[in-house]
Amino acid sequence: MTAASPVAARHDSPAKVSFASMIGTAVESYDFFIYGTAAAAYFGTVFFHTEEKLVGVLASFATLAIGFLFRPLGGYLAGHYGDRLGRKTVLMWSLILMGVATVLVGVLPTYGQVGIIAPILLILLRILQGIGFGAEWGGAVLMAVEHAPARRRGFFGAVPQIGIPAGLLLANGAFLLSAALFTGDWVWRMPFLFSIVMVAVGLFIRLRVAESPEFTEMKANNEIREAPALEVIRRDWRVILRIMALRLAETGGYYVTTSFMLSYVVLAELTSKENVLIGTMVGSALGLGSHLAFGALSDRIGRKRVFLIGSVFTIAFGVPMFLMINTGAVIMVVVAVALGLLLSHDPIFAVESSWFSEQFPRDVRSSGISLGYNGASLVAGLLPFAATALYGWIGWMGPAVLFTLLGVVSTAAAAFTRETAPALVGEEQSTPRPTEPALA
């Protein structure tokens, strides 16, 4: 294909592309998050043969962690092919893979029906979910950022990020609705089965947008690399490690606030898990607007300053959040969970797409951000398990301190990461270093 071809010449508006990326991300997030909710609330007894409630939760969270462990593989594959075949191509296949794995979870037999085969099949499907979700984020945000004008990359890059709270909102809403309409295993099965409808909608919308203009130009200029993922690991491994550290407060704190908290309130006999779901839905609903606000703010005052709003709040909020939850009062539980999402997660997540993308040249950008973003999952996926183990060992103070330490790590990483917002450093300095000559 040449640069003069009709497809290569097509350039969609930033708003259209960002919206399409957001819808697809919402679908994939829904698929990934319903597993977290089901793991915390149902899978401990459905797929694992144990009478001990804590052991069942730990086993269930172990399967949750497996999905996170395979997200870097999805990120590696998506980054490599996103830099070689295009951002849009990878997005289509990641959505299909995630949808198929999610629907199959909904029809799995239970431990009581087939014994040990049930958790084995569950683990295999969770691995596919992890690969699919790991392949999603890099392409989605690059489609938005690379279509956007330089001085509005923060805002348009934040639009796909809305897909995360939207997916979480849909996932928790699906479980609340399913619990009201169905009984028995159908309560957890129906949210998984409903995924087939959402995937179809996501594919339809994504098929209608153009490829990233930067990738199209890169292809026309013969800048495609033979092994972009390996190249970025060799050339930019320090940046990848910093991105992994930057993400811990956002992704780790997120799963402590949501997935772990669902099991914590039941294990500690504080309140119903539905109250945590309500708090999660309130925080997610607020996130639909807060991500845009924080993204736009980063275009004015800088990515780093907005990021620090979230990471410093994470440091301060660990113990107060658990003190609020420990009251058992519905309003305190809802407010604590919602605040954890709104002020710990959202400022960080809103700027990740633009800030991380601006750290890499376009020839390895998909690989760089995908590896850094998903590399953090190696730690984050273990955190609900770790938080549960700490609670069993020393009580609620263990997960509270864990939450705070995540903020410390990310705040320290931010101090060593360069600012890239054009409003502060100028357009030339905000642009990643020039693309080096392609290897072939």
XYZ file of C-alpha atoms in Angstrom:
440
model
C 0.000 0.000 0.000
C 1.362 3.430 -0.855
C 0.899 6.690 0.934
C -1.273 7.907 -1.932
C -3.792 5.080 -1.679
C -7.318 5.907 -0.505
C -6.931 3.989 2.755
C -3.579 5.575 3.584
C -4.960 9.041 2.851
C -7.924 8.608 5.155
C -7.708 10.556 8.407
C -10.573 10.393 10.892
C -11.303 13.089 13.462
C -9.683 12.702 16.903
C -13.133 12.639 18.516
C -14.361 9.762 16.326
C -11.237 7.666 16.812
C -11.073 8.298 20.561
C -14.717 7.313 20.956
C -14.214 4.098 18.973
C -11.149 3.249 21.068
C -13.106 3.929 24.247
C -15.989 1.617 23.242
C -13.627 -1.243 22.471
C -11.707 -0.716 25.697
C -14.981 -0.694 27.642
C -15.915 -4.061 26.141
C -12.527 -5.619 26.938
C -12.546 -4.096 30.423
C -16.016 -5.488 31.070
C -14.794 -8.946 30.082
C -11.701 -8.711 32.270
C -13.405 -7.161 35.286
C -16.361 -9.517 35.517
C -13.790 -12.204 36.203
C -12.425 -10.188 39.125
C -15.896 -9.732 40.595
C -16.786 -13.383 40.066
C -13.454 -14.500 41.541
C -14.025 -12.438 44.687
C -17.677 -13.325 45.189
C -18.387 -16.723 43.587
C -15.494 -18.761 42.195
C -14.035 -19.717 45.575
C -16.919 -22.144 46.153
C -17.864 -22.896 42.524
C -14.486 -24.053 41.192
C -12.479 -25.036 44.290
C -13.274 -27.914 46.626
C -12.804 -26.368 50.055
C -14.956 -25.644 53.087
C -12.647 -22.884 54.351
C -13.820 -19.502 53.077
C -10.391 -17.802 53.224
C -8.704 -20.661 51.347
C -11.351 -20.524 48.631
C -10.833 -16.785 48.177
C -7.053 -17.237 47.996
C -7.393 -19.977 45.373
C -9.803 -17.845 43.384
C -7.495 -14.817 43.495
C -4.624 -17.046 42.378
C -6.495 -17.712 39.118
C -7.188 -13.976 38.872
C -3.440 -13.361 39.124
C -2.707 -15.814 36.310
C -4.486 -13.526 33.858
C -2.252 -10.668 34.943
C 0.870 -12.787 34.584
C 0.057 -13.389 30.912
C -0.750 -9.761 30.128
C 2.930 -8.970 29.385
C 2.861 -11.703 26.721
C -0.191 -10.039 25.189
C 1.572 -6.699 25.444
C 4.697 -8.066 23.764
C 2.737 -9.584 20.875
C 0.492 -6.541 20.467
C 3.422 -4.150 20.644
C 5.435 -6.118 18.083
C 2.582 -6.464 15.592
C 1.200 -3.017 16.361
C 4.533 -1.559 15.219
C 4.707 -3.897 12.208
C 1.113 -4.431 10.992
C -0.706 -1.455 12.472
C -2.519 -0.413 15.629
C -5.998 -1.171 14.257
C -5.238 -4.766 13.199
C -4.099 -5.709 16.691
C -7.169 -4.095 18.259
C -9.529 -6.253 16.213
C -7.840 -9.524 17.137
C -7.498 -8.652 20.820
C -11.226 -7.967 21.036
C -12.115 -11.279 19.375
C -9.760 -13.276 21.616
C -11.094 -11.665 24.775
C -14.719 -12.165 23.727
C -14.338 -15.861 22.942
C -12.520 -16.595 26.225
C -15.097 -14.679 28.275
C -18.138 -16.379 26.770
C -16.548 -19.796 27.314
C -16.067 -19.031 31.034
C -19.835 -18.551 31.169
C -20.480 -22.133 30.021
C -17.797 -23.895 32.088
C -18.835 -26.867 34.220
C -18.305 -26.465 37.970
C -16.075 -28.470 40.311
C -19.131 -30.339 41.552
C -19.880 -31.471 37.987
C -16.470 -32.459 36.586
C -14.007 -32.168 39.480
C -10.463 -30.921 38.907
C -11.104 -30.373 35.190
C -13.214 -27.308 36.064
C -10.445 -25.163 37.622
C -7.987 -26.310 34.926
C -10.320 -25.072 32.172
C -10.911 -21.883 34.135
C -7.165 -21.238 34.333
C -6.697 -21.838 30.586
C -9.439 -19.368 29.716
C -8.053 -16.850 32.187
C -4.706 -17.104 30.386
C -6.428 -16.248 27.092
C -8.183 -13.336 28.790
C -4.851 -12.072 30.072
C -3.261 -12.214 26.610
C -6.270 -10.489 25.028
C -6.429 -7.710 27.600
C -2.675 -7.207 27.459
C -2.955 -6.714 23.698
C -5.703 -4.103 23.970
C -4.468 -1.008 25.741
C -1.439 0.032 23.678
C -3.244 0.041 20.361
C -6.340 1.735 21.742
C -4.527 4.697 23.272
C -2.140 5.093 20.335
C -5.051 5.322 17.916
C -6.365 8.228 20.012
C -3.053 9.945 20.778
C -1.652 9.651 17.254
C -4.798 11.137 15.704
C -4.813 14.054 18.161
C -3.117 17.459 17.811
C -0.023 17.754 20.031
C -1.532 20.240 22.479
C -4.635 18.102 23.057
C -3.066 14.670 23.361
C -3.792 14.632 27.093
C -7.522 15.144 26.552
C -8.023 12.803 23.582
C -5.671 10.237 25.111
C -7.877 10.200 28.202
C -11.006 9.315 26.206
C -10.083 5.615 25.708
C -9.252 5.487 29.423
C -12.943 6.089 30.129
C -13.432 2.571 28.813
C -11.951 1.224 32.052
C -14.491 2.787 34.470
C -17.217 2.219 31.879
C -16.310 -1.467 31.696
C -16.160 -1.707 35.475
C -19.499 0.072 35.767
C -21.044 -2.347 33.288
C -19.439 -5.363 34.968
C -20.654 -4.547 38.470
C -24.038 -3.442 37.146
C -24.334 -6.737 35.303
C -23.748 -8.686 38.520
C -26.189 -6.596 40.519
C -28.836 -7.020 37.814
C -28.089 -10.711 37.400
C -28.420 -11.264 41.162
C -31.833 -9.601 41.049
C -33.067 -11.613 38.040
C -31.494 -15.057 38.436
C -30.592 -17.642 41.055
C -27.868 -20.222 41.523
C -25.013 -20.407 39.011
C -26.898 -18.263 36.515
C -26.088 -15.237 38.678
C -22.403 -15.400 37.677
C -22.858 -17.070 34.275
C -25.109 -14.454 32.661
C -22.615 -11.534 32.824
C -20.087 -13.708 30.983
C -22.572 -14.822 28.342
C -23.711 -11.242 27.732
C -20.197 -10.463 26.514
C -21.021 -11.807 23.059
C -23.361 -8.861 22.455
C -20.820 -6.298 23.624
C -18.008 -7.755 21.522
C -20.176 -7.604 18.399
C -20.881 -3.912 19.051
C -17.202 -3.181 19.680
C -16.080 -4.884 16.465
C -18.674 -3.005 14.405
C -17.503 0.362 15.727
C -13.780 -0.336 15.401
C -14.105 -1.510 11.804
C -15.293 1.962 10.851
C -12.199 3.965 11.879
C -8.981 4.628 9.976
C -5.525 3.364 10.890
C -3.244 5.666 12.892
C -1.850 8.394 10.593
C 1.575 8.079 12.212
C 1.712 4.350 11.462
C 0.516 4.984 7.901
C 3.285 7.555 7.408
C 5.809 5.275 9.057
C 4.861 2.473 6.662
C 5.019 4.760 3.617
C 8.519 5.925 4.678
C 9.741 2.352 5.150
C 10.363 2.846 8.874
C 8.918 -0.525 9.908
C 11.326 -2.502 12.089
C 11.891 -6.238 11.936
C 11.737 -6.767 15.725
C 10.407 -3.581 17.370
C 9.652 -5.201 20.738
C 13.178 -6.572 21.064
C 14.590 -3.247 19.868
C 12.732 -1.214 22.490
C 13.777 -3.631 25.236
C 17.405 -3.212 24.202
C 17.220 0.541 23.711
C 14.678 1.753 26.255
C 14.562 -0.806 29.060
C 14.985 1.928 31.692
C 11.905 3.760 30.417
C 9.916 0.508 30.424
C 10.893 -0.162 34.048
C 9.884 3.371 35.051
C 6.487 2.931 33.427
C 6.012 -0.316 35.332
C 6.752 1.489 38.603
C 4.519 4.434 37.675
C 1.580 2.095 37.179
C 1.682 0.360 40.552
C -0.311 2.988 42.464
C -2.986 3.035 39.771
C -3.364 -0.632 38.882
C -2.389 -2.133 42.246
C -4.450 0.326 44.248
C -7.342 -0.253 41.895
C -7.498 -3.981 42.563
C -7.053 -3.545 46.302
C -9.941 -1.070 46.291
C -12.228 -3.236 44.169
C -11.488 -6.975 43.963
C -9.852 -7.394 47.388
C -12.373 -5.162 49.137
C -15.231 -7.359 47.908
C -13.816 -10.341 49.770
C -12.495 -8.306 52.731
C -15.888 -7.018 53.871
C -17.232 -10.585 53.829
C -14.212 -12.164 55.537
C -14.231 -9.469 58.235
C -18.045 -9.668 58.468
C -18.356 -5.893 58.095
C -21.068 -5.454 55.482
C -22.537 -6.931 52.319
C -20.337 -7.181 49.223
C -23.126 -5.408 47.327
C -22.192 -2.195 49.166
C -18.664 -2.416 47.786
C -20.150 -2.949 44.334
C -22.274 0.167 44.789
C -19.206 2.175 45.822
C -17.330 0.832 42.809
C -20.177 1.836 40.517
C -20.342 5.340 42.022
C -16.595 5.799 41.593
C -16.753 4.413 38.050
C -19.628 6.727 37.137
C -17.649 9.719 38.406
C -14.677 8.430 36.442
C -16.551 8.910 33.179
C -16.074 12.650 33.669
C -12.973 12.801 35.856
C -10.710 11.145 33.289
C -11.561 13.794 30.709
C -11.053 16.549 33.267
C -7.680 15.219 34.404
C -6.589 14.594 30.809
C -7.468 18.151 29.785
C -5.766 19.480 32.917
C -2.558 17.662 31.959
C -2.512 19.616 28.689
C -2.415 22.814 30.749
C -0.326 22.086 33.856
C 1.621 18.990 32.767
C 1.327 15.207 32.889
C 3.552 14.837 35.953
C 1.626 17.266 38.170
C -1.691 15.572 37.448
C -0.111 12.164 38.006
C 1.171 13.256 41.419
C -2.358 14.198 42.506
C -3.185 10.513 42.342
C 0.037 8.961 43.599
C 0.336 11.264 46.636
C -3.329 10.703 47.476
C -2.660 6.944 47.372
C 0.049 7.396 50.006
C -2.266 9.401 52.265
C -5.463 7.371 51.832
C -4.393 3.795 52.669
C -5.200 3.775 56.400
C -8.162 6.228 56.250
C -9.814 4.120 53.554
C -9.770 1.004 55.724
C -10.895 2.937 58.795
C -13.918 4.082 56.810
C -14.611 0.560 55.537
C -14.226 -0.893 59.042
C -17.192 1.120 60.306
C -19.426 -1.151 58.240
C -21.736 1.811 57.572
C -23.072 1.710 54.027
C -22.372 5.376 53.287
C -18.793 5.127 54.599
C -18.093 2.026 52.523
C -19.489 3.611 49.377
C -17.599 6.878 49.888
C -14.306 5.120 50.707
C -14.381 2.936 47.585
C -15.545 5.791 45.355
C -12.818 8.129 46.667
C -10.180 5.452 46.148
C -11.141 5.260 42.488
C -11.742 8.977 41.906
C -8.584 10.440 43.470
C -6.125 7.552 43.625
C -6.779 5.854 40.292
C -8.270 8.445 37.921
C -5.603 11.220 37.894
C -2.901 8.647 37.208
C -4.775 6.636 34.627
C -5.990 9.714 32.742
C -2.450 10.819 31.842
C -0.868 7.425 31.222
C -1.860 7.253 27.556
C -0.339 10.601 26.578
C 2.589 10.612 29.041
C 3.719 7.075 28.292
C 3.308 7.472 24.509
C 5.409 10.619 24.522
C 8.348 8.710 26.023
C 8.985 6.651 22.828
C 9.598 7.287 19.099
C 6.848 6.046 16.822
C 8.784 3.102 15.344
C 8.756 1.273 18.713
C 5.997 3.196 20.500
C 3.402 0.425 20.501
C 5.957 -2.046 21.865
C 7.317 0.357 24.467
C 4.046 1.393 26.051
C 2.549 -2.108 25.848
C 5.523 -3.712 27.582
C 5.695 -1.066 30.296
C 1.954 -0.963 30.886
C 1.520 -4.733 31.051
C 4.783 -5.396 32.837
C 3.248 -3.799 35.921
C 0.637 -6.565 35.812
C 3.250 -9.043 37.005
C 3.007 -7.297 40.375
C -0.536 -5.950 40.280
C -2.121 -9.326 39.563
C -0.682 -10.730 42.774
C -1.888 -7.860 44.960
C -5.440 -9.093 45.752
C -3.842 -12.405 46.770
C -1.135 -10.589 48.761
C -3.689 -8.287 50.411
C -5.792 -11.288 51.442
C -2.735 -13.108 52.830
C -1.657 -9.994 54.754
C -5.134 -9.655 56.207
C -5.051 -13.277 57.341
C -1.641 -12.668 58.941
C -1.865 -9.258 60.660
C -5.369 -7.943 60.011
C -6.579 -4.907 58.071
C -3.429 -2.850 58.635
C -1.523 -5.173 56.267
C -3.492 -4.334 53.096
C -3.765 -0.686 54.200
C 0.029 -0.322 54.355
C 0.347 -2.225 51.072
C -1.951 0.330 49.423
C 0.178 3.193 50.776
C 3.464 1.626 49.651
C 2.175 1.394 46.078
C 1.747 5.166 46.134
C 5.294 5.617 47.449
C 6.791 3.560 44.600
C 4.866 5.400 41.875
C 5.584 8.837 43.336
C 9.298 8.051 43.397
C 9.170 6.854 39.778
C 7.389 10.052 38.715
C 10.258 12.119 40.092
C 12.596 10.478 37.545
C 10.268 10.631 34.530
C 10.505 13.574 32.144
C 7.633 15.972 31.593
C 6.300 15.962 28.023
C 3.259 18.282 27.918
C 3.764 20.894 25.156
C 2.292 23.609 27.403
C 5.328 23.277 29.691
C 8.210 22.111 27.522
C 7.241 23.298 24.035
C 6.197 21.181 21.069
C 9.710 20.209 20.025
C 10.700 18.927 23.457
C 7.370 17.151 23.906
C 7.980 15.109 20.764
C 9.823 11.824 21.393
C 13.369 11.584 20.070
C 13.578 11.211 16.262
C 12.981 7.820 14.753
C 16.266 6.080 14.097
C 16.870 4.359 10.737
C 14.997 1.097 10.427
C 16.944 -2.118 10.699
C 15.581 -3.370 7.409
